[in-house]
């Protein structure tokens, strides 16, 4: 079969890498892809939000299955557009992807179905929001309602900070229409974890748990980023906790949506705070997490194609997924300046030596080929991923591979996975 993957990051390289191992797949296209992806798939120069051209392309090439990486095309209704033309596509439709596209929608949904989440209120008036912040005090969390490229959440340590943020979002419109409404919520403490499931709207199949590292520097210091590394499984997600996540979070959300006429098909990602052994939802995403998918997918032993197809065809109950019992770690290597303005165009050295190591896969994010060499072309550049018996070995294997790779101004965290060592496997 012919498959089209949409997106250009480490997540999409991981998907393409996994799809390429399927005996069912004959040809993979990726729009727009990156330099790493271009070594195993044909990259097509169409942007993920250009639904019309993507649709024309998929029809022309008779693509059998399209898989969506990022959230934007989902919230723009790419799934609805493809389904209308009877093309098979993996991902939630426009209404279902509101769970990520509108934080107010997600929070109100959770309230309706008793899903544990931080106490909150939604405001479209800046004056009322300000009053509420003054009433509640700090620390407090201010979230733009709509998509803001991962930058729309501010944890404010003072009331002044929260009110300044509110003005930036609602008055100066730094996130445009995403700031028409805000969610103001209680600040939670605990340890974060990511939990992703496949669902066809009825059956829910969990993936291996994982943990992201959002801050730029070691020991969770510095600004928030898209994610500086991840590992899987996350020992903080015990079996008991996984049961709670499935029964008290995933099931009521999928069932609740269904009772409201929304059949959620695709991946549902819950960003969780584990507080006193209880999982509390910080956010939902309507897609695979990045970098989380990188360590999770290398642990997936089963062919991914039957899983994706059975979601699309609403027969996920027929499928099982086998997971590697080893641990996996992914370290993100980023350009100098990221997550702000970053350097580009530096030659990446040592790639070929790193991939010679056993069980090492280097997923590309922001890379390009220039004069026959791989060069940096984005903020997050590579996701160096490796497997090992237990987290400690996986960490060692991954950092051994990382140490072979160099470019001018490269930055990466040195403590990815360390949190996983505190708790026994
Ligand atoms: P989100 O995009 O909603 O996951 O938020 C991004 C990051 O902000 C999360 O990964 C947390 O680190 C932090 N965050 C979001 N909501 C809260 C909250 N209610 N309490 C504490 N931290 C939060
Ligand atoms: N790593 C966080 C996300 O994918 O949203």
PDB file of C-alpha atoms and ligand atoms in Angstrom, residues 11 100 194 212 214 226-227 269 283 285 287-292 380, ligand 2:
ATOM      1  CA  UNK A  11       7.533  12.538  15.325  1.00  0.00           C
ATOM      2  CA  UNK A 100      -6.623  19.982  21.735  1.00  0.00           C
ATOM      3  CA  UNK A 194       2.455  11.478  29.189  1.00  0.00           C
ATOM      4  CA  UNK A 212       8.797  14.373  28.487  1.00  0.00           C
ATOM      5  CA  UNK A 214       9.796  20.322  28.802  1.00  0.00           C
ATOM      6  CA  UNK A 226       8.468  21.619  22.760  1.00  0.00           C
ATOM      7  CA  UNK A 227      10.304  18.886  24.696  1.00  0.00           C
ATOM      8  CA  UNK A 269      -2.674  12.002  24.444  1.00  0.00           C
ATOM      9  CA  UNK A 283      -4.093  18.900  28.791  1.00  0.00           C
ATOM     10  CA  UNK A 285      -3.548  16.438  22.589  1.00  0.00           C
ATOM     11  CA  UNK A 287      -2.064  13.347  18.206  1.00  0.00           C
ATOM     12  CA  UNK A 288       1.167  11.552  19.088  1.00  0.00           C
ATOM     13  CA  UNK A 289       3.399  13.545  21.447  1.00  0.00           C
ATOM     14  CA  UNK A 290       6.766  14.703  20.199  1.00  0.00           C
ATOM     15  CA  UNK A 291       9.351  13.676  21.442  1.00  0.00           C
ATOM     16  CA  UNK A 292       7.365  11.021  23.358  1.00  0.00           C
ATOM     17  CA  UNK A 380      14.972  20.869  17.595  1.00  0.00           C
TER      18      UNK A 380
HETATM   19  N1  LIG B   2       5.816  16.763  24.046  1.00  0.00           N
HETATM   20  C1  LIG B   2       4.614  17.446  24.229  1.00  0.00           C
HETATM   21  C2  LIG B   2       3.712  17.443  23.078  1.00  0.00           C
HETATM   22  O1  LIG B   2       3.858  16.726  22.116  1.00  0.00           O
HETATM   23  O2  LIG B   2       2.756  18.221  23.103  1.00  0.00           O
END
